[in-house]
JSON list of C-alpha atoms in Angstrom, two decimals:
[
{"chain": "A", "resi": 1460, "resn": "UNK", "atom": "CA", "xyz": [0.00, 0.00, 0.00]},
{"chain": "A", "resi": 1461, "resn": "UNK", "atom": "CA", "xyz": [1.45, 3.47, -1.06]},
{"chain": "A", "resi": 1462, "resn": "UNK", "atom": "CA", "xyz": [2.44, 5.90, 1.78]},
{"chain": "A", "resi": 1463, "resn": "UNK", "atom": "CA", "xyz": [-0.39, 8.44, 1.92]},
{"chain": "A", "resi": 1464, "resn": "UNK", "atom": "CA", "xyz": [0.21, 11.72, -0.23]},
{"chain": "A", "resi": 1465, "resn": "UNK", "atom": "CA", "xyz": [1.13, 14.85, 1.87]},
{"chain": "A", "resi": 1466, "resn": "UNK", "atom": "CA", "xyz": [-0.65, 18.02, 1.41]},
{"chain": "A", "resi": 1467, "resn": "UNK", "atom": "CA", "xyz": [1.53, 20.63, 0.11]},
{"chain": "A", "resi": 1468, "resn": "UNK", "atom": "CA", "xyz": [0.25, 23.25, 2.91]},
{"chain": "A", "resi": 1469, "resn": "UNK", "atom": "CA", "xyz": [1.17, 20.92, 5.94]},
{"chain": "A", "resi": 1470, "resn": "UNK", "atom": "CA", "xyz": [4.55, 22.63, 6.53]},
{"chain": "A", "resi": 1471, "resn": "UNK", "atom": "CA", "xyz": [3.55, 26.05, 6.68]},
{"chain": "A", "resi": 1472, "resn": "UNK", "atom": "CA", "xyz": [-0.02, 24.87, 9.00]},
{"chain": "A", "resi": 1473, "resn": "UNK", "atom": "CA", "xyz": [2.50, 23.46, 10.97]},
{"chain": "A", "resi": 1474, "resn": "UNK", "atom": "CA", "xyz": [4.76, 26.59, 10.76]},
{"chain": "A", "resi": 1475, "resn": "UNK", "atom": "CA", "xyz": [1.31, 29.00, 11.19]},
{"chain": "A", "resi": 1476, "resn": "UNK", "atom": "CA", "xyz": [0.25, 26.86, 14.66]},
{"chain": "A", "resi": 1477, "resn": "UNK", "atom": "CA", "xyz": [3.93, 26.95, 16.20]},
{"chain": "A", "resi": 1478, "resn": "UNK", "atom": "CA", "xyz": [3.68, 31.00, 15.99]},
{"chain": "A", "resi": 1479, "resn": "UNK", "atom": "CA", "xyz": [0.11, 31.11, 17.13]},
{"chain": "A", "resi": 1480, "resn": "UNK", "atom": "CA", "xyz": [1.67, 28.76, 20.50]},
{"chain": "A", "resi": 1481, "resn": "UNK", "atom": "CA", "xyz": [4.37, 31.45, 20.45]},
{"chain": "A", "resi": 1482, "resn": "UNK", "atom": "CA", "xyz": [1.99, 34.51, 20.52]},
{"chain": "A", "resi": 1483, "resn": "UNK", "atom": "CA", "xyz": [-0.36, 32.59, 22.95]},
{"chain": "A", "resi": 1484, "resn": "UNK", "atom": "CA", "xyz": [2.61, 32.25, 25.51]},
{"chain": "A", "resi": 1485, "resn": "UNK", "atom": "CA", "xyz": [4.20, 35.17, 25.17]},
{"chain": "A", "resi": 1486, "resn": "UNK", "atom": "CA", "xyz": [0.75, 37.28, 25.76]},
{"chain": "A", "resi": 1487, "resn": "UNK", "atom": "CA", "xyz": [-0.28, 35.60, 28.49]},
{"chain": "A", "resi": 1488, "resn": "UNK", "atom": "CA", "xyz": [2.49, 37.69, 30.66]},
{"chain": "A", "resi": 1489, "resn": "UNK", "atom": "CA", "xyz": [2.38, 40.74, 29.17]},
{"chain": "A", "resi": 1490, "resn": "UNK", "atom": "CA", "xyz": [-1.48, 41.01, 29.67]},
{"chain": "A", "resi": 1491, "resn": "UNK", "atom": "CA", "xyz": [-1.16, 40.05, 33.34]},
{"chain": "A", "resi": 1492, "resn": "UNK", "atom": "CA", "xyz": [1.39, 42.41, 33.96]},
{"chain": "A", "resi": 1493, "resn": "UNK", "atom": "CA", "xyz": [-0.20, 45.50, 32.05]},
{"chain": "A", "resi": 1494, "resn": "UNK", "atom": "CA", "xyz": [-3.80, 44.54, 32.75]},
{"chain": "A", "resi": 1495, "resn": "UNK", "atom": "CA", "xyz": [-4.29, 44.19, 29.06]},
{"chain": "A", "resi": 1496, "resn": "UNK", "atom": "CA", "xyz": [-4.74, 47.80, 28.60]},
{"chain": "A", "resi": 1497, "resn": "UNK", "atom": "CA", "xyz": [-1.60, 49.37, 27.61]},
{"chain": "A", "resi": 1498, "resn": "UNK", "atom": "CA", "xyz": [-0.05, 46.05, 25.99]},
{"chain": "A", "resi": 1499, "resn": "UNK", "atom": "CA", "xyz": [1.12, 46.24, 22.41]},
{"chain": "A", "resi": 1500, "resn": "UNK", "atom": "CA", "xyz": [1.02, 43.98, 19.37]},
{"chain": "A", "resi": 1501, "resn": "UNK", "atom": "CA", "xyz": [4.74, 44.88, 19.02]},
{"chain": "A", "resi": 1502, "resn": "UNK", "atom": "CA", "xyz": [5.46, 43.76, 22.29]},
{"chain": "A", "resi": 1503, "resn": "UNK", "atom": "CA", "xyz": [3.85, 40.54, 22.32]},
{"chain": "A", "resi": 1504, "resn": "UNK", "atom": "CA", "xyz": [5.46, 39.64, 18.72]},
{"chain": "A", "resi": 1505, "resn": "UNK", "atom": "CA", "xyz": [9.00, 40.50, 19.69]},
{"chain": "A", "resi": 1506, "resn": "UNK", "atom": "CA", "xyz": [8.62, 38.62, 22.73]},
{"chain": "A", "resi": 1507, "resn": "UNK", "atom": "CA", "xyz": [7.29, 35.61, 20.91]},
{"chain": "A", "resi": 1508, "resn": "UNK", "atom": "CA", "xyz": [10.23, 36.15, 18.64]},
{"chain": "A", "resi": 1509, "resn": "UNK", "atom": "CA", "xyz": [7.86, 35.63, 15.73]},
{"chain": "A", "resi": 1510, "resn": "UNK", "atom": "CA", "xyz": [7.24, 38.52, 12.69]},
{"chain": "A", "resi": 1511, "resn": "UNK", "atom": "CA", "xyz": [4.72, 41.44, 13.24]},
{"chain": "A", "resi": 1512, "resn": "UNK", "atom": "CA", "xyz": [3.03, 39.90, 10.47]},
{"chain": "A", "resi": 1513, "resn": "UNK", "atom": "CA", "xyz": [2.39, 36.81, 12.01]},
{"chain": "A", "resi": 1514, "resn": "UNK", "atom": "CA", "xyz": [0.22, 38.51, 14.91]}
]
């Protein structure tokens, strides 16, 4: 039986998810120490070490 064909789009789901984790962990602080009202996108991003862009 033949291996199952991967989808082409796995890698960057896979890629995608591992920033969203990164965001996710790295908010979690910065909203508990600010209160969530003066915490930035920037902030959050550059802690997650991920790309604006990926926010």
């Amino acid at each position: 039986m033949p291996a199952p064909r991967r989808n082409r789009f796995e890698p960057r789901r896979a890629e995608a998810y591992q920033a969203y984790r990164a965001l996710v962990r790295a908010a979690r602080p910065i909203l508990t120490e600010s209160g969530g009202t003066r915490s930035s996108i920037h902030a959050i991003a550059e802690r997650a070490d991920v790309g604006l862009g990926s926010f």
